[in-house]
PDB file of C-alpha atoms and ligand atoms in Angstrom:
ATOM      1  CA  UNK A   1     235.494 130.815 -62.175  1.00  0.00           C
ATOM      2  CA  UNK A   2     232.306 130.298 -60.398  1.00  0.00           C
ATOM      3  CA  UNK A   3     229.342 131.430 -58.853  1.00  0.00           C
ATOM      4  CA  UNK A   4     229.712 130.742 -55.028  1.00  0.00           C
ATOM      5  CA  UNK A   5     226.749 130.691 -52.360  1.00  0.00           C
ATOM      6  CA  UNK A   6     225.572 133.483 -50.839  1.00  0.00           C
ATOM      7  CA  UNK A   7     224.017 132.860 -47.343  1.00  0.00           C
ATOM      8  CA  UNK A   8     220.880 134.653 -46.219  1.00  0.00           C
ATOM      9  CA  UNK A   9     220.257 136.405 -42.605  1.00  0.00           C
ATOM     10  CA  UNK A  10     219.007 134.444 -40.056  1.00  0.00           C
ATOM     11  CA  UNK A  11     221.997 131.413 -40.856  1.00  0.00           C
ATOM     12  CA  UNK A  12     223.913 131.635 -37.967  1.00  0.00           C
ATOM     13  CA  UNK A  13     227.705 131.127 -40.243  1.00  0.00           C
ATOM     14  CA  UNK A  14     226.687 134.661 -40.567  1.00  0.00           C
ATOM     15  CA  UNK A  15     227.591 135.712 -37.329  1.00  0.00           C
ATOM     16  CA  UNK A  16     231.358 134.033 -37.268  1.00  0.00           C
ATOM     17  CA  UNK A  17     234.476 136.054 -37.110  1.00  0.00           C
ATOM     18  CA  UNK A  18     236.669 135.908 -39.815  1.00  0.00           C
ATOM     19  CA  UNK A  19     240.282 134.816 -39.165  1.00  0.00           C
ATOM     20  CA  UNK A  20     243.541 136.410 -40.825  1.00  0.00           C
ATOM     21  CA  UNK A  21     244.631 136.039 -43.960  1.00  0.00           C
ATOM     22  CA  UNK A  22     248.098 134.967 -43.882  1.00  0.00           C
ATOM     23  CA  UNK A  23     248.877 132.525 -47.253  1.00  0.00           C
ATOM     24  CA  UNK A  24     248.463 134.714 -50.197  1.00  0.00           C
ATOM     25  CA  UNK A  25     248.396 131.667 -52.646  1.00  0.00           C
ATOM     26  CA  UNK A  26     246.754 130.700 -55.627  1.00  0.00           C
ATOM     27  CA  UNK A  27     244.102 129.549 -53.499  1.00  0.00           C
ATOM     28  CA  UNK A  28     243.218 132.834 -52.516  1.00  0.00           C
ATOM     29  CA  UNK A  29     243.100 134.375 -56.184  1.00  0.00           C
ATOM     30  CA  UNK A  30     240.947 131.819 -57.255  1.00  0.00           C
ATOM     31  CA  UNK A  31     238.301 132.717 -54.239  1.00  0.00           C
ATOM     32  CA  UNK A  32     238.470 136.133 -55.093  1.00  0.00           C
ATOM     33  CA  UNK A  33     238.060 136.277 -58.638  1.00  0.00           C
ATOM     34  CA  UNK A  34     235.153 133.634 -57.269  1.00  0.00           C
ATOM     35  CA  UNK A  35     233.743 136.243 -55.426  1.00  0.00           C
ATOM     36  CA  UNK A  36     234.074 139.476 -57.877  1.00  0.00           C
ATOM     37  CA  UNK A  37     231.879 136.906 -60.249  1.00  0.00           C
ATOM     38  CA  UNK A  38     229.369 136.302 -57.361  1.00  0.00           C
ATOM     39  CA  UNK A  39     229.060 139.735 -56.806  1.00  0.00           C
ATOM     40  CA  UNK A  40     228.783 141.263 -60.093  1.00  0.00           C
ATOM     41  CA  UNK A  41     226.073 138.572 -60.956  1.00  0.00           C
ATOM     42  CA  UNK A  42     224.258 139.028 -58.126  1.00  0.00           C
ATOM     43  CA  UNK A  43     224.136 141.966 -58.477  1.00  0.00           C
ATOM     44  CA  UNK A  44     225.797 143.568 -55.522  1.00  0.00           C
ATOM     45  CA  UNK A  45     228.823 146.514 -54.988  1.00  0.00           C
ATOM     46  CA  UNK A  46     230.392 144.920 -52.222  1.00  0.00           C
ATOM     47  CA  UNK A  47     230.944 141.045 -50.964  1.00  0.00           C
ATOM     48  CA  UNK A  48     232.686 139.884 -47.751  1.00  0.00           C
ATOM     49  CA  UNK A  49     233.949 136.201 -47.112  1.00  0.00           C
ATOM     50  CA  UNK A  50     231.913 135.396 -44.882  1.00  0.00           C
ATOM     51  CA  UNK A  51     228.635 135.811 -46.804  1.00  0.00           C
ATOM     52  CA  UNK A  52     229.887 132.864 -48.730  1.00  0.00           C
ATOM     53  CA  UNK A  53     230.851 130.271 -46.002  1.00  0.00           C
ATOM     54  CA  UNK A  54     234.490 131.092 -45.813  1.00  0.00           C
ATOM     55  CA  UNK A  55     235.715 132.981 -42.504  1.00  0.00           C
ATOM     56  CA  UNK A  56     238.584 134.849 -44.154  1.00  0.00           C
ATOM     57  CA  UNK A  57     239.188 138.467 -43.417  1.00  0.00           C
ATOM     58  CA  UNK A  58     238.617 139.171 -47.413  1.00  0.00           C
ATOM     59  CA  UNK A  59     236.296 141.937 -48.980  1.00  0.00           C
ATOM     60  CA  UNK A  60     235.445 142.796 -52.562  1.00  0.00           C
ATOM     61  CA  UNK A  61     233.280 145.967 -53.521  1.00  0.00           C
ATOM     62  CA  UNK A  62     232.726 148.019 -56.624  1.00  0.00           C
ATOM     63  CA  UNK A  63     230.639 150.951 -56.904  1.00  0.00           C
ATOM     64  CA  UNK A  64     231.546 152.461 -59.973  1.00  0.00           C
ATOM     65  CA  UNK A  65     228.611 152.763 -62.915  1.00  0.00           C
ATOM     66  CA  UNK A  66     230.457 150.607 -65.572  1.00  0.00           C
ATOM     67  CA  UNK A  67     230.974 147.805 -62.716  1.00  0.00           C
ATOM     68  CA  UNK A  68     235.088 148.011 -63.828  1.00  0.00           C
ATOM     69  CA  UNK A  69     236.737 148.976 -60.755  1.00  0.00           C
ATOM     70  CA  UNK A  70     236.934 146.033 -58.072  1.00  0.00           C
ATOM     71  CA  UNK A  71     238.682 146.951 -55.024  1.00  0.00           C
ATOM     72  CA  UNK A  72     239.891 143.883 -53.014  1.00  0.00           C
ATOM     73  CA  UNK A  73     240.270 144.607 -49.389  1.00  0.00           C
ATOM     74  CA  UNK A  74     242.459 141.934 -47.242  1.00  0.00           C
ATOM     75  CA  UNK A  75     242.899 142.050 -43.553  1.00  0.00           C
ATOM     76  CA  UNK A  76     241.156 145.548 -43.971  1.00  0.00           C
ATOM     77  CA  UNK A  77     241.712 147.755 -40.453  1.00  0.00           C
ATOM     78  CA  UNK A  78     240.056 151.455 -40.066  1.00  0.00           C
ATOM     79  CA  UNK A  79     243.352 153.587 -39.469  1.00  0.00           C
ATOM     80  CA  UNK A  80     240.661 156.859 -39.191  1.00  0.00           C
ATOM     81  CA  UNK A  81     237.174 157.949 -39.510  1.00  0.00           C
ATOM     82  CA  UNK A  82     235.497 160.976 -39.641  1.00  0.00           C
ATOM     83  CA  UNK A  83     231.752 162.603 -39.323  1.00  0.00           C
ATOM     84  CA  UNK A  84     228.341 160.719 -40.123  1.00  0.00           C
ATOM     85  CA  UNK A  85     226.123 160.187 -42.010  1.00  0.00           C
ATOM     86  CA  UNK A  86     223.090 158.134 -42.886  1.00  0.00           C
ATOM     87  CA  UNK A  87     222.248 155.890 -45.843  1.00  0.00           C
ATOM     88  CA  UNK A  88     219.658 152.982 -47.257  1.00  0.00           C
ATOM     89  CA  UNK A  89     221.557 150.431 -46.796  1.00  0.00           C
ATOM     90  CA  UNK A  90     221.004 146.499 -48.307  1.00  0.00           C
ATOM     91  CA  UNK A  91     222.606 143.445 -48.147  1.00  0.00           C
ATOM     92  CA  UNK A  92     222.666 140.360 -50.529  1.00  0.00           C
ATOM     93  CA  UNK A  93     223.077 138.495 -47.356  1.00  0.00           C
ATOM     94  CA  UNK A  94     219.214 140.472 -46.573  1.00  0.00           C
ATOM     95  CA  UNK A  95     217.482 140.313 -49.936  1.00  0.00           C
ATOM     96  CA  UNK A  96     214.822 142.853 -50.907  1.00  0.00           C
ATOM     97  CA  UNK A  97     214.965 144.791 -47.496  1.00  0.00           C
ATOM     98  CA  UNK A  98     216.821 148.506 -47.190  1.00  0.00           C
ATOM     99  CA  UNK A  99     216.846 150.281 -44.156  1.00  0.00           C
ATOM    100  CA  UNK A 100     218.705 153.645 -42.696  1.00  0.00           C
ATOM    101  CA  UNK A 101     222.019 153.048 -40.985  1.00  0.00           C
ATOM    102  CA  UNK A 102     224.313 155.807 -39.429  1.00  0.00           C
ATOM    103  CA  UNK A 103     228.159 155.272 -40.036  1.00  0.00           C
ATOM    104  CA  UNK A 104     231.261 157.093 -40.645  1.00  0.00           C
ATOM    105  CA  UNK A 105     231.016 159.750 -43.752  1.00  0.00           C
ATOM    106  CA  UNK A 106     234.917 159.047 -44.632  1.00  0.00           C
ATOM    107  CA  UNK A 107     237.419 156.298 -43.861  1.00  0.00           C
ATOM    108  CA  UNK A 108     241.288 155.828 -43.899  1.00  0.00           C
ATOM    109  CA  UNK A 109     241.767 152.086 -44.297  1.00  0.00           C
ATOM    110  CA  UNK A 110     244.740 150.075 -44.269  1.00  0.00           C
ATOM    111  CA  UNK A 111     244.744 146.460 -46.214  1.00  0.00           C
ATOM    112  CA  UNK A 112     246.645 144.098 -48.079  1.00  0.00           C
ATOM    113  CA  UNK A 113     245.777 143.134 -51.956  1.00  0.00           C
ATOM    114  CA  UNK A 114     245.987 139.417 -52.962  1.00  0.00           C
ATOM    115  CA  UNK A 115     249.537 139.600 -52.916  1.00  0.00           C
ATOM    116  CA  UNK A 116     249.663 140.544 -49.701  1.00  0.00           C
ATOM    117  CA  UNK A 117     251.561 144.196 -50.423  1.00  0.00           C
ATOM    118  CA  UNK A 118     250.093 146.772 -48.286  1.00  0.00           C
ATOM    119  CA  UNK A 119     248.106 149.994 -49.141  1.00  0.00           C
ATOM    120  CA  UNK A 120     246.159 152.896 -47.722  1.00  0.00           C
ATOM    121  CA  UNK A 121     242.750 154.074 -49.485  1.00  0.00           C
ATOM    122  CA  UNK A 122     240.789 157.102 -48.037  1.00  0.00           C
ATOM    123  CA  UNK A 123     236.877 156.297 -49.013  1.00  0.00           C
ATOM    124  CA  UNK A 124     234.174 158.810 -48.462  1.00  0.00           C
ATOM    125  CA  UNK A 125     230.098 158.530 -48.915  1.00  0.00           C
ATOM    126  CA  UNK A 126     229.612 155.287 -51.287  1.00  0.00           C
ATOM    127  CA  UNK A 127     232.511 153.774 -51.094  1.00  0.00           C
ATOM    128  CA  UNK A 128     232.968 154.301 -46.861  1.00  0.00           C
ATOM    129  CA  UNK A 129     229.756 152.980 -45.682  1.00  0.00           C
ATOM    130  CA  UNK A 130     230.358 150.116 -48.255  1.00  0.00           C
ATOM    131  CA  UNK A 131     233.558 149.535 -46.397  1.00  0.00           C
ATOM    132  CA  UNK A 132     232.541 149.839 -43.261  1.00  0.00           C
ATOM    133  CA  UNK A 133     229.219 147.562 -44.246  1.00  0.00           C
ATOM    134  CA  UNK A 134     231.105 144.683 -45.481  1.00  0.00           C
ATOM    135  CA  UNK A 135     234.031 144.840 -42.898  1.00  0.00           C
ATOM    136  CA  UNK A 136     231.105 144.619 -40.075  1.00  0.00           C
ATOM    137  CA  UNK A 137     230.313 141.412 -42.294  1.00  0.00           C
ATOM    138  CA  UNK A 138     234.144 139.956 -41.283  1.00  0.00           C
ATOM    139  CA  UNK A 139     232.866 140.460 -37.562  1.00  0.00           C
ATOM    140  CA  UNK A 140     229.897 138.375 -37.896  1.00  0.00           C
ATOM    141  CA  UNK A 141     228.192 141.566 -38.097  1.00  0.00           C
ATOM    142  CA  UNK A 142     224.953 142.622 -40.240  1.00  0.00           C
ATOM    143  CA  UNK A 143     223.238 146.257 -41.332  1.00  0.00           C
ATOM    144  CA  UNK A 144     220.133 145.224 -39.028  1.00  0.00           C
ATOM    145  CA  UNK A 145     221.850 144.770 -36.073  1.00  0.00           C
ATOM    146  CA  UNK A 146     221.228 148.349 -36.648  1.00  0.00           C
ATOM    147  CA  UNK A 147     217.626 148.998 -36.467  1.00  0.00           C
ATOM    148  CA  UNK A 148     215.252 148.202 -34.202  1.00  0.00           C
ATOM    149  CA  UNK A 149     214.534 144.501 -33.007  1.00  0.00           C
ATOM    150  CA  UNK A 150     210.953 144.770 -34.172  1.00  0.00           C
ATOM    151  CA  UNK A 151     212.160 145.708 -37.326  1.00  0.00           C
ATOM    152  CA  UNK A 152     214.915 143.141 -37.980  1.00  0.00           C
ATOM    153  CA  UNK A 153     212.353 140.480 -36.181  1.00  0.00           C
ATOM    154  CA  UNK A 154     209.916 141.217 -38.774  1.00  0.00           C
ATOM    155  CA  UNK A 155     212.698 140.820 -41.942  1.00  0.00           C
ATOM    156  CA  UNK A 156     214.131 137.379 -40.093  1.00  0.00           C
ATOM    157  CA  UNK A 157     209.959 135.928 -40.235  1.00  0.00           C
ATOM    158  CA  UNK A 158     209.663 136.839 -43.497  1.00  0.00           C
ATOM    159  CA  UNK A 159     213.019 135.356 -44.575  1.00  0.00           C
ATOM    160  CA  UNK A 160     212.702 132.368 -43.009  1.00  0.00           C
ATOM    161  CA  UNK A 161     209.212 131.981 -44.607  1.00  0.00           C
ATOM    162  CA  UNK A 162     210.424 132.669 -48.390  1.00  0.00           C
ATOM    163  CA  UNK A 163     213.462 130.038 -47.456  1.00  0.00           C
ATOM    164  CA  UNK A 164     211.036 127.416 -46.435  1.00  0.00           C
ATOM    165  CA  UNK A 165     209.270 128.264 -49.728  1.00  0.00           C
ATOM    166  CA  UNK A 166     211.743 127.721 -51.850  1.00  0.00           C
ATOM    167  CA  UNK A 167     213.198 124.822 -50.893  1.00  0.00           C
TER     168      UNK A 167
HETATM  169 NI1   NI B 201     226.133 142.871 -46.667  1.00  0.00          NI
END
């Protein structure tokens, strides 16, 4: 196991579109157990591919208390949604910034697991914007694409400025 990179808004690998998974090997298992670790350490309750350099259509979240129920998402499509609703969102991709963002109350998703088997999951409140947050992610998508440009101009400055810091 190990801890894997996560990449910080403005890097531009951010913004690619993740491609199909179609070989569910060992290869696979190995970058999702990866990922579970990354995300539990970070910590986070969801983590998509691409926030760690690799343009797979992959997706792990958790939001239970205890941190013991991982649900890994492959090839995830929206079959339904339903109503709205608005919640703080963050991102580890967007450290130390939460803002409001407006998505689907409940979602009927269709996926694969890392054996490739198909399932359905309905999600509501929690667990739907999660999906819906880190499935944007697989589109090159981020939760300030959201808000205003002044806003999400103000988050990239400071970013960039804590990156230059630290390196
Ligand atoms: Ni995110």
């Amino acid at each position: 196991m190990a801890l894997l990179n996560i990449l910080h808004f403005p890097d531009p690998r951010l913004r690619t579109r993740a491609a199909e998974v179609t070989e569910f090997d060992e290869e696979l298992k190995i970058l999702i157990s990866d990922m579970l670790e990354t995300m539990y350490e970070a910590p986070g309750i969801g983590l998509a591919a691409t926030q760690v350099n690799v343009h797979k259509r992959l997706l792990v979240i958790d939001i239970s208390e205890e941190k013991n129920a991982p649900r890994v998402l492959i090839n995830p499509r929206i079959l339904s949604a339903q109503g709205e609703e608005e919640m703080d969102e963050g991102c580890l991709s967007v450290p130390g910034y939460y803002e409001p963002v407006r998505r689907a109350q409940k979602v009927r998703v269709r996926a694969q697991d890392e054996n490739g088997n198909f399932f359905e999951i309905r999600a509501d409140e929690l667990e739907a914007v999660c999906i819906q947050h880190e499935m944007d992610h697989l589109e090159g998508k981020l939760f300030v694409d959201y808000i205003s440009s002044l806003k999400r101009d103000r988050i990239r400055k400071k970013l960039e400025r804590q990156k230059k810091q630290d390196q």
